[in-house]
């Protein structure tokens, strides 16, 4: 009887597991097959997922107000279509999951195009180019990636930088302590640890690094080192089924580049020095 009971328990578990797997498959298939533009246009609302501590792309001021480059850009694009943008803070490591299950409609927050991500999501045209850089304190005397030998490196969980560490191990992974980066839920927490010496270097997007260092009380205390990681491309992440919204976003970005709005947003957040392929192609 005990054997029979265990057998039925095993069957029940297998049935339950198959149901979960089927559910996951259904969610992914729906994300890949369903075009939601007509629904979004009818509701006049689209939900953008973001890490609200990613300066200057999308972050909260001391007052709690959400501001940033991507905030301005997303609002400008959807204003062309009479659609309001709601911004939803998410766990960045679960961004694709949140997109597929419908919690959000877009990932628009310094989201880099990578081969791994391209398997799961569709991308808009590139609107900004970016580099992965190493940020250190000058007092640590780290002047190159090679100087990270045996030292502790930090990175954000789920970031393209974290992926680069594994994809190009000879650049940093093979050098750093334990051959693995310490990961953080946000760059804000990573910088806290860098400033107190818990980590000696932080691999981070150049857009974030430049903005953060510039706004510190003593920017001269930091060193930003560019290594040999490939240049990255920021784009909007969409469900693969949302082909109409992808077309609308690309058309909107092009229109903003042509009417001068994109240039104004660029200058507001980055000044004159910004690598924007949409303006290069004008």
PDB file of C-alpha atoms in Angstrom:
ATOM      1  CA  UNK A   1       0.000   0.000   0.000  1.00  0.00           C
ATOM      2  CA  UNK A   2       2.866   2.371   0.819  1.00  0.00           C
ATOM      3  CA  UNK A   3       4.385   1.766  -2.630  1.00  0.00           C
ATOM      4  CA  UNK A   4       1.017   2.406  -4.257  1.00  0.00           C
ATOM      5  CA  UNK A   5       0.614   5.608  -2.251  1.00  0.00           C
ATOM      6  CA  UNK A   6       4.042   6.833  -3.283  1.00  0.00           C
ATOM      7  CA  UNK A   7       3.269   6.017  -6.903  1.00  0.00           C
ATOM      8  CA  UNK A   8       0.093   8.116  -6.859  1.00  0.00           C
ATOM      9  CA  UNK A   9       1.978  10.940  -5.134  1.00  0.00           C
ATOM     10  CA  UNK A  10       4.623  10.826  -7.873  1.00  0.00           C
ATOM     11  CA  UNK A  11       1.954  10.857 -10.578  1.00  0.00           C
ATOM     12  CA  UNK A  12       0.257  13.846  -8.933  1.00  0.00           C
ATOM     13  CA  UNK A  13       3.554  15.744  -8.766  1.00  0.00           C
ATOM     14  CA  UNK A  14       4.290  14.982 -12.423  1.00  0.00           C
ATOM     15  CA  UNK A  15       0.827  16.157 -13.458  1.00  0.00           C
ATOM     16  CA  UNK A  16       1.254  19.339 -11.453  1.00  0.00           C
ATOM     17  CA  UNK A  17       4.685  19.985 -12.943  1.00  0.00           C
ATOM     18  CA  UNK A  18       3.435  19.416 -16.473  1.00  0.00           C
ATOM     19  CA  UNK A  19       0.673  21.919 -15.790  1.00  0.00           C
ATOM     20  CA  UNK A  20       3.192  24.529 -14.647  1.00  0.00           C
ATOM     21  CA  UNK A  21       5.383  23.923 -17.688  1.00  0.00           C
ATOM     22  CA  UNK A  22       2.365  24.117 -19.970  1.00  0.00           C
ATOM     23  CA  UNK A  23       1.393  27.391 -18.321  1.00  0.00           C
ATOM     24  CA  UNK A  24       4.873  28.828 -18.885  1.00  0.00           C
ATOM     25  CA  UNK A  25       4.752  27.725 -22.515  1.00  0.00           C
ATOM     26  CA  UNK A  26       1.348  29.352 -22.956  1.00  0.00           C
ATOM     27  CA  UNK A  27       2.581  32.657 -21.497  1.00  0.00           C
ATOM     28  CA  UNK A  28       5.606  32.680 -23.806  1.00  0.00           C
ATOM     29  CA  UNK A  29       3.559  31.687 -26.846  1.00  0.00           C
ATOM     30  CA  UNK A  30       1.022  34.407 -26.108  1.00  0.00           C
ATOM     31  CA  UNK A  31       3.824  36.961 -25.797  1.00  0.00           C
ATOM     32  CA  UNK A  32       5.253  35.829 -29.123  1.00  0.00           C
ATOM     33  CA  UNK A  33       1.957  35.662 -31.013  1.00  0.00           C
ATOM     34  CA  UNK A  34      -0.287  38.450 -29.672  1.00  0.00           C
ATOM     35  CA  UNK A  35      -0.205  41.990 -31.072  1.00  0.00           C
ATOM     36  CA  UNK A  36      -1.615  44.234 -28.320  1.00  0.00           C
ATOM     37  CA  UNK A  37      -1.444  47.601 -30.108  1.00  0.00           C
ATOM     38  CA  UNK A  38      -5.208  47.871 -30.658  1.00  0.00           C
ATOM     39  CA  UNK A  39      -5.806  47.224 -26.943  1.00  0.00           C
ATOM     40  CA  UNK A  40      -3.173  49.755 -25.876  1.00  0.00           C
ATOM     41  CA  UNK A  41      -4.529  52.347 -28.303  1.00  0.00           C
ATOM     42  CA  UNK A  42      -8.060  51.803 -26.974  1.00  0.00           C
ATOM     43  CA  UNK A  43      -6.965  52.118 -23.341  1.00  0.00           C
ATOM     44  CA  UNK A  44      -4.638  55.004 -24.221  1.00  0.00           C
ATOM     45  CA  UNK A  45      -2.082  53.634 -21.773  1.00  0.00           C
ATOM     46  CA  UNK A  46       1.157  51.671 -22.036  1.00  0.00           C
ATOM     47  CA  UNK A  47       3.173  50.293 -19.089  1.00  0.00           C
ATOM     48  CA  UNK A  48       6.958  50.610 -19.118  1.00  0.00           C
ATOM     49  CA  UNK A  49       9.086  48.509 -16.752  1.00  0.00           C
ATOM     50  CA  UNK A  50      12.249  49.984 -15.266  1.00  0.00           C
ATOM     51  CA  UNK A  51      14.826  49.936 -12.500  1.00  0.00           C
ATOM     52  CA  UNK A  52      14.049  53.305 -10.896  1.00  0.00           C
ATOM     53  CA  UNK A  53      17.584  53.778  -9.590  1.00  0.00           C
ATOM     54  CA  UNK A  54      19.332  53.758 -12.986  1.00  0.00           C
ATOM     55  CA  UNK A  55      20.653  57.306 -13.429  1.00  0.00           C
ATOM     56  CA  UNK A  56      20.275  59.106 -15.733  1.00  0.00           C
ATOM     57  CA  UNK A  57      17.964  56.777 -17.699  1.00  0.00           C
ATOM     58  CA  UNK A  58      15.176  56.477 -15.110  1.00  0.00           C
ATOM     59  CA  UNK A  59      15.502  57.330 -11.411  1.00  0.00           C
ATOM     60  CA  UNK A  60      13.732  58.993  -8.511  1.00  0.00           C
ATOM     61  CA  UNK A  61      14.722  62.363  -7.146  1.00  0.00           C
ATOM     62  CA  UNK A  62      14.785  62.947  -3.386  1.00  0.00           C
ATOM     63  CA  UNK A  63      11.179  64.119  -3.669  1.00  0.00           C
ATOM     64  CA  UNK A  64      10.230  60.729  -5.141  1.00  0.00           C
ATOM     65  CA  UNK A  65       9.530  62.157  -8.600  1.00  0.00           C
ATOM     66  CA  UNK A  66      10.524  59.830 -11.442  1.00  0.00           C
ATOM     67  CA  UNK A  67      12.780  61.499 -14.001  1.00  0.00           C
ATOM     68  CA  UNK A  68      15.373  60.549 -16.584  1.00  0.00           C
ATOM     69  CA  UNK A  69      16.415  60.300 -20.203  1.00  0.00           C
ATOM     70  CA  UNK A  70      14.271  57.252 -20.979  1.00  0.00           C
ATOM     71  CA  UNK A  71      11.336  58.754 -19.084  1.00  0.00           C
ATOM     72  CA  UNK A  72      11.395  61.835 -21.312  1.00  0.00           C
ATOM     73  CA  UNK A  73      11.979  59.805 -24.469  1.00  0.00           C
ATOM     74  CA  UNK A  74       9.186  57.292 -23.838  1.00  0.00           C
ATOM     75  CA  UNK A  75       6.687  60.051 -23.042  1.00  0.00           C
ATOM     76  CA  UNK A  76       7.687  62.001 -26.159  1.00  0.00           C
ATOM     77  CA  UNK A  77       7.243  58.961 -28.420  1.00  0.00           C
ATOM     78  CA  UNK A  78       3.818  57.980 -27.095  1.00  0.00           C
ATOM     79  CA  UNK A  79       2.605  61.593 -26.976  1.00  0.00           C
ATOM     80  CA  UNK A  80       2.689  61.376 -30.771  1.00  0.00           C
ATOM     81  CA  UNK A  81      -0.031  58.704 -30.525  1.00  0.00           C
ATOM     82  CA  UNK A  82      -2.063  60.214 -27.688  1.00  0.00           C
ATOM     83  CA  UNK A  83      -1.044  57.428 -25.288  1.00  0.00           C
ATOM     84  CA  UNK A  84      -0.102  57.921 -21.626  1.00  0.00           C
ATOM     85  CA  UNK A  85       2.975  56.134 -20.270  1.00  0.00           C
ATOM     86  CA  UNK A  86       2.773  54.491 -16.849  1.00  0.00           C
ATOM     87  CA  UNK A  87       6.115  53.489 -15.330  1.00  0.00           C
ATOM     88  CA  UNK A  88       6.304  50.315 -13.256  1.00  0.00           C
ATOM     89  CA  UNK A  89       9.322  49.602 -11.041  1.00  0.00           C
ATOM     90  CA  UNK A  90      10.410  45.974 -11.435  1.00  0.00           C
ATOM     91  CA  UNK A  91      13.092  43.585 -10.225  1.00  0.00           C
ATOM     92  CA  UNK A  92      15.564  44.080 -13.086  1.00  0.00           C
ATOM     93  CA  UNK A  93      16.649  40.432 -13.002  1.00  0.00           C
ATOM     94  CA  UNK A  94      13.026  39.487 -13.880  1.00  0.00           C
ATOM     95  CA  UNK A  95      12.455  42.068 -16.627  1.00  0.00           C
ATOM     96  CA  UNK A  96      11.749  39.538 -19.408  1.00  0.00           C
ATOM     97  CA  UNK A  97       9.434  37.523 -17.142  1.00  0.00           C
ATOM     98  CA  UNK A  98       7.448  40.664 -16.292  1.00  0.00           C
ATOM     99  CA  UNK A  99       7.233  41.502 -20.009  1.00  0.00           C
ATOM    100  CA  UNK A 100       5.995  38.056 -21.019  1.00  0.00           C
ATOM    101  CA  UNK A 101       3.396  37.743 -18.267  1.00  0.00           C
ATOM    102  CA  UNK A 102       1.905  41.140 -19.097  1.00  0.00           C
ATOM    103  CA  UNK A 103       2.818  43.037 -15.929  1.00  0.00           C
ATOM    104  CA  UNK A 104       4.547  45.517 -18.242  1.00  0.00           C
ATOM    105  CA  UNK A 105       4.293  46.218 -21.963  1.00  0.00           C
ATOM    106  CA  UNK A 106       7.845  47.436 -22.591  1.00  0.00           C
ATOM    107  CA  UNK A 107      11.335  47.372 -21.097  1.00  0.00           C
ATOM    108  CA  UNK A 108      12.647  50.899 -21.608  1.00  0.00           C
ATOM    109  CA  UNK A 109      15.504  51.626 -19.226  1.00  0.00           C
ATOM    110  CA  UNK A 110      18.983  51.485 -20.738  1.00  0.00           C
ATOM    111  CA  UNK A 111      18.177  48.008 -22.070  1.00  0.00           C
ATOM    112  CA  UNK A 112      21.082  46.688 -24.158  1.00  0.00           C
ATOM    113  CA  UNK A 113      20.644  44.454 -27.177  1.00  0.00           C
ATOM    114  CA  UNK A 114      22.352  41.094 -26.548  1.00  0.00           C
ATOM    115  CA  UNK A 115      22.133  37.730 -28.336  1.00  0.00           C
ATOM    116  CA  UNK A 116      20.703  36.130 -25.161  1.00  0.00           C
ATOM    117  CA  UNK A 117      17.946  38.721 -24.853  1.00  0.00           C
ATOM    118  CA  UNK A 118      17.178  38.642 -28.583  1.00  0.00           C
ATOM    119  CA  UNK A 119      16.074  35.032 -28.163  1.00  0.00           C
ATOM    120  CA  UNK A 120      13.319  36.156 -25.810  1.00  0.00           C
ATOM    121  CA  UNK A 121      12.316  39.686 -26.828  1.00  0.00           C
ATOM    122  CA  UNK A 122      12.088  41.945 -29.849  1.00  0.00           C
ATOM    123  CA  UNK A 123      13.988  45.241 -29.984  1.00  0.00           C
ATOM    124  CA  UNK A 124      13.277  48.680 -31.365  1.00  0.00           C
ATOM    125  CA  UNK A 125      15.870  50.547 -33.394  1.00  0.00           C
ATOM    126  CA  UNK A 126      18.933  51.570 -31.369  1.00  0.00           C
ATOM    127  CA  UNK A 127      18.522  55.053 -29.890  1.00  0.00           C
ATOM    128  CA  UNK A 128      21.745  55.304 -27.845  1.00  0.00           C
ATOM    129  CA  UNK A 129      25.168  53.642 -27.821  1.00  0.00           C
ATOM    130  CA  UNK A 130      26.873  52.705 -24.574  1.00  0.00           C
ATOM    131  CA  UNK A 131      30.063  51.136 -23.196  1.00  0.00           C
ATOM    132  CA  UNK A 132      30.721  48.883 -20.219  1.00  0.00           C
ATOM    133  CA  UNK A 133      33.310  50.607 -18.044  1.00  0.00           C
ATOM    134  CA  UNK A 134      35.196  49.856 -14.844  1.00  0.00           C
ATOM    135  CA  UNK A 135      34.700  52.397 -12.055  1.00  0.00           C
ATOM    136  CA  UNK A 136      37.268  52.461  -9.259  1.00  0.00           C
ATOM    137  CA  UNK A 137      38.492  54.843  -6.575  1.00  0.00           C
ATOM    138  CA  UNK A 138      41.778  56.479  -7.559  1.00  0.00           C
ATOM    139  CA  UNK A 139      43.254  55.666  -4.168  1.00  0.00           C
ATOM    140  CA  UNK A 140      43.047  51.964  -5.063  1.00  0.00           C
ATOM    141  CA  UNK A 141      45.570  52.640  -7.884  1.00  0.00           C
ATOM    142  CA  UNK A 142      43.640  50.471 -10.347  1.00  0.00           C
ATOM    143  CA  UNK A 143      44.318  51.932 -13.778  1.00  0.00           C
ATOM    144  CA  UNK A 144      43.400  49.014 -16.042  1.00  0.00           C
ATOM    145  CA  UNK A 145      41.372  45.816 -16.161  1.00  0.00           C
ATOM    146  CA  UNK A 146      44.613  43.918 -15.524  1.00  0.00           C
ATOM    147  CA  UNK A 147      44.982  45.708 -12.191  1.00  0.00           C
ATOM    148  CA  UNK A 148      41.821  43.932 -10.959  1.00  0.00           C
ATOM    149  CA  UNK A 149      43.888  40.754 -10.504  1.00  0.00           C
ATOM    150  CA  UNK A 150      42.720  39.073  -7.284  1.00  0.00           C
ATOM    151  CA  UNK A 151      40.391  41.962  -6.406  1.00  0.00           C
ATOM    152  CA  UNK A 152      36.632  41.999  -5.790  1.00  0.00           C
ATOM    153  CA  UNK A 153      34.431  43.173  -8.679  1.00  0.00           C
ATOM    154  CA  UNK A 154      30.804  44.254  -8.502  1.00  0.00           C
ATOM    155  CA  UNK A 155      28.033  44.185 -11.124  1.00  0.00           C
ATOM    156  CA  UNK A 156      24.248  44.475 -11.262  1.00  0.00           C
ATOM    157  CA  UNK A 157      22.212  41.271 -11.325  1.00  0.00           C
ATOM    158  CA  UNK A 158      20.718  40.667 -14.778  1.00  0.00           C
ATOM    159  CA  UNK A 159      22.673  43.499 -16.390  1.00  0.00           C
ATOM    160  CA  UNK A 160      24.420  43.288 -19.736  1.00  0.00           C
ATOM    161  CA  UNK A 161      27.654  43.944 -17.852  1.00  0.00           C
ATOM    162  CA  UNK A 162      27.122  40.818 -15.765  1.00  0.00           C
ATOM    163  CA  UNK A 163      26.559  38.891 -18.996  1.00  0.00           C
ATOM    164  CA  UNK A 164      29.733  40.352 -20.520  1.00  0.00           C
ATOM    165  CA  UNK A 165      31.789  39.158 -17.562  1.00  0.00           C
ATOM    166  CA  UNK A 166      30.793  35.571 -18.408  1.00  0.00           C
ATOM    167  CA  UNK A 167      30.869  36.000 -22.181  1.00  0.00           C
ATOM    168  CA  UNK A 168      34.379  37.461 -22.262  1.00  0.00           C
ATOM    169  CA  UNK A 169      36.095  35.791 -19.278  1.00  0.00           C
ATOM    170  CA  UNK A 170      39.652  36.763 -20.256  1.00  0.00           C
ATOM    171  CA  UNK A 171      38.903  40.467 -19.766  1.00  0.00           C
ATOM    172  CA  UNK A 172      37.842  40.323 -16.110  1.00  0.00           C
ATOM    173  CA  UNK A 173      36.399  37.019 -14.893  1.00  0.00           C
ATOM    174  CA  UNK A 174      39.703  35.133 -15.045  1.00  0.00           C
ATOM    175  CA  UNK A 175      41.400  37.922 -13.085  1.00  0.00           C
ATOM    176  CA  UNK A 176      39.008  38.821 -10.269  1.00  0.00           C
ATOM    177  CA  UNK A 177      38.759  37.247  -6.835  1.00  0.00           C
ATOM    178  CA  UNK A 178      36.897  33.917  -6.879  1.00  0.00           C
ATOM    179  CA  UNK A 179      36.483  34.407 -10.666  1.00  0.00           C
ATOM    180  CA  UNK A 180      32.990  35.740 -10.003  1.00  0.00           C
ATOM    181  CA  UNK A 181      31.523  39.205  -9.513  1.00  0.00           C
ATOM    182  CA  UNK A 182      29.548  40.228  -6.449  1.00  0.00           C
ATOM    183  CA  UNK A 183      26.088  41.092  -7.789  1.00  0.00           C
ATOM    184  CA  UNK A 184      23.676  43.765  -6.589  1.00  0.00           C
ATOM    185  CA  UNK A 185      19.999  44.486  -7.131  1.00  0.00           C
ATOM    186  CA  UNK A 186      20.867  48.080  -8.032  1.00  0.00           C
ATOM    187  CA  UNK A 187      23.923  50.138  -8.922  1.00  0.00           C
ATOM    188  CA  UNK A 188      23.083  52.412  -6.002  1.00  0.00           C
ATOM    189  CA  UNK A 189      23.935  49.624  -3.550  1.00  0.00           C
ATOM    190  CA  UNK A 190      26.989  48.676  -5.591  1.00  0.00           C
ATOM    191  CA  UNK A 191      28.378  52.212  -5.349  1.00  0.00           C
ATOM    192  CA  UNK A 192      27.860  52.187  -1.580  1.00  0.00           C
ATOM    193  CA  UNK A 193      30.088  49.112  -1.358  1.00  0.00           C
ATOM    194  CA  UNK A 194      32.633  50.607  -3.758  1.00  0.00           C
ATOM    195  CA  UNK A 195      32.865  53.787  -1.700  1.00  0.00           C
ATOM    196  CA  UNK A 196      33.496  51.904   1.559  1.00  0.00           C
ATOM    197  CA  UNK A 197      35.926  49.427   0.004  1.00  0.00           C
ATOM    198  CA  UNK A 198      33.886  46.209   0.060  1.00  0.00           C
ATOM    199  CA  UNK A 199      34.494  45.952  -3.665  1.00  0.00           C
ATOM    200  CA  UNK A 200      37.433  47.431  -5.555  1.00  0.00           C
ATOM    201  CA  UNK A 201      35.817  47.858  -8.955  1.00  0.00           C
ATOM    202  CA  UNK A 202      32.362  48.107 -10.497  1.00  0.00           C
ATOM    203  CA  UNK A 203      31.494  47.112 -14.069  1.00  0.00           C
ATOM    204  CA  UNK A 204      28.742  49.447 -15.161  1.00  0.00           C
ATOM    205  CA  UNK A 205      27.184  51.269 -18.114  1.00  0.00           C
ATOM    206  CA  UNK A 206      29.140  54.358 -19.140  1.00  0.00           C
ATOM    207  CA  UNK A 207      25.929  56.417 -19.155  1.00  0.00           C
ATOM    208  CA  UNK A 208      25.365  55.665 -15.473  1.00  0.00           C
ATOM    209  CA  UNK A 209      29.037  55.945 -14.512  1.00  0.00           C
ATOM    210  CA  UNK A 210      29.581  59.340 -16.149  1.00  0.00           C
ATOM    211  CA  UNK A 211      26.419  60.818 -14.658  1.00  0.00           C
ATOM    212  CA  UNK A 212      27.039  59.399 -11.167  1.00  0.00           C
ATOM    213  CA  UNK A 213      30.650  60.546 -10.937  1.00  0.00           C
ATOM    214  CA  UNK A 214      29.851  63.996 -12.332  1.00  0.00           C
ATOM    215  CA  UNK A 215      27.270  64.566  -9.582  1.00  0.00           C
ATOM    216  CA  UNK A 216      29.442  63.469  -6.648  1.00  0.00           C
ATOM    217  CA  UNK A 217      30.883  65.971  -4.177  1.00  0.00           C
ATOM    218  CA  UNK A 218      34.389  64.874  -5.204  1.00  0.00           C
ATOM    219  CA  UNK A 219      34.301  63.468  -8.750  1.00  0.00           C
ATOM    220  CA  UNK A 220      38.092  63.621  -8.828  1.00  0.00           C
ATOM    221  CA  UNK A 221      38.168  60.658  -6.422  1.00  0.00           C
ATOM    222  CA  UNK A 222      36.959  58.270  -9.144  1.00  0.00           C
ATOM    223  CA  UNK A 223      38.532  56.684 -12.192  1.00  0.00           C
ATOM    224  CA  UNK A 224      36.501  55.418 -15.168  1.00  0.00           C
ATOM    225  CA  UNK A 225      38.338  52.888 -17.321  1.00  0.00           C
ATOM    226  CA  UNK A 226      37.127  51.725 -20.730  1.00  0.00           C
ATOM    227  CA  UNK A 227      38.121  48.162 -21.562  1.00  0.00           C
ATOM    228  CA  UNK A 228      37.705  45.937 -24.596  1.00  0.00           C
ATOM    229  CA  UNK A 229      34.064  44.917 -24.211  1.00  0.00           C
ATOM    230  CA  UNK A 230      32.050  45.455 -27.420  1.00  0.00           C
ATOM    231  CA  UNK A 231      30.073  48.687 -27.657  1.00  0.00           C
ATOM    232  CA  UNK A 232      26.463  48.223 -26.567  1.00  0.00           C
ATOM    233  CA  UNK A 233      23.236  49.435 -28.130  1.00  0.00           C
ATOM    234  CA  UNK A 234      20.312  50.701 -26.045  1.00  0.00           C
ATOM    235  CA  UNK A 235      16.879  49.856 -27.438  1.00  0.00           C
ATOM    236  CA  UNK A 236      13.315  49.275 -26.278  1.00  0.00           C
ATOM    237  CA  UNK A 237      12.465  45.671 -25.395  1.00  0.00           C
ATOM    238  CA  UNK A 238       9.097  44.361 -26.603  1.00  0.00           C
ATOM    239  CA  UNK A 239       7.177  41.104 -26.744  1.00  0.00           C
ATOM    240  CA  UNK A 240       7.834  39.479 -30.103  1.00  0.00           C
ATOM    241  CA  UNK A 241       4.130  39.542 -30.899  1.00  0.00           C
ATOM    242  CA  UNK A 242       3.925  43.338 -30.628  1.00  0.00           C
ATOM    243  CA  UNK A 243       5.021  44.026 -34.194  1.00  0.00           C
ATOM    244  CA  UNK A 244       2.719  47.042 -34.593  1.00  0.00           C
ATOM    245  CA  UNK A 245       4.006  48.740 -31.429  1.00  0.00           C
ATOM    246  CA  UNK A 246       7.569  48.116 -32.540  1.00  0.00           C
ATOM    247  CA  UNK A 247       6.807  49.812 -35.849  1.00  0.00           C
ATOM    248  CA  UNK A 248       5.111  52.737 -34.060  1.00  0.00           C
ATOM    249  CA  UNK A 249       8.037  53.214 -31.645  1.00  0.00           C
ATOM    250  CA  UNK A 250      10.580  53.171 -34.479  1.00  0.00           C
ATOM    251  CA  UNK A 251       8.518  55.694 -36.440  1.00  0.00           C
ATOM    252  CA  UNK A 252       8.180  57.856 -33.334  1.00  0.00           C
ATOM    253  CA  UNK A 253      11.913  57.805 -32.620  1.00  0.00           C
ATOM    254  CA  UNK A 254      12.607  58.788 -36.214  1.00  0.00           C
ATOM    255  CA  UNK A 255      10.130  61.663 -35.990  1.00  0.00           C
ATOM    256  CA  UNK A 256      11.700  62.943 -32.755  1.00  0.00           C
ATOM    257  CA  UNK A 257      15.123  62.832 -34.417  1.00  0.00           C
ATOM    258  CA  UNK A 258      13.811  64.846 -37.357  1.00  0.00           C
ATOM    259  CA  UNK A 259      11.894  67.509 -35.409  1.00  0.00           C
ATOM    260  CA  UNK A 260      14.674  68.307 -32.924  1.00  0.00           C
ATOM    261  CA  UNK A 261      13.050  66.790 -29.825  1.00  0.00           C
ATOM    262  CA  UNK A 262      15.607  63.984 -29.509  1.00  0.00           C
ATOM    263  CA  UNK A 263      18.492  66.437 -29.676  1.00  0.00           C
ATOM    264  CA  UNK A 264      16.924  68.518 -26.869  1.00  0.00           C
ATOM    265  CA  UNK A 265      16.482  65.425 -24.655  1.00  0.00           C
ATOM    266  CA  UNK A 266      20.064  64.366 -25.362  1.00  0.00           C
ATOM    267  CA  UNK A 267      21.439  67.777 -24.399  1.00  0.00           C
ATOM    268  CA  UNK A 268      19.288  67.933 -21.256  1.00  0.00           C
ATOM    269  CA  UNK A 269      20.731  64.700 -19.842  1.00  0.00           C
ATOM    270  CA  UNK A 270      24.142  64.289 -21.474  1.00  0.00           C
ATOM    271  CA  UNK A 271      25.179  67.630 -22.905  1.00  0.00           C
ATOM    272  CA  UNK A 272      26.715  67.700 -26.369  1.00  0.00           C
ATOM    273  CA  UNK A 273      28.734  64.475 -26.074  1.00  0.00           C
ATOM    274  CA  UNK A 274      26.324  61.643 -26.772  1.00  0.00           C
ATOM    275  CA  UNK A 275      26.454  58.776 -29.257  1.00  0.00           C
ATOM    276  CA  UNK A 276      23.013  58.709 -30.886  1.00  0.00           C
ATOM    277  CA  UNK A 277      22.772  56.679 -34.114  1.00  0.00           C
ATOM    278  CA  UNK A 278      19.348  58.151 -34.930  1.00  0.00           C
ATOM    279  CA  UNK A 279      20.909  61.584 -35.325  1.00  0.00           C
ATOM    280  CA  UNK A 280      23.966  60.247 -37.137  1.00  0.00           C
ATOM    281  CA  UNK A 281      21.686  58.911 -39.882  1.00  0.00           C
ATOM    282  CA  UNK A 282      19.877  62.214 -40.426  1.00  0.00           C
TER     283      UNK A 282
END
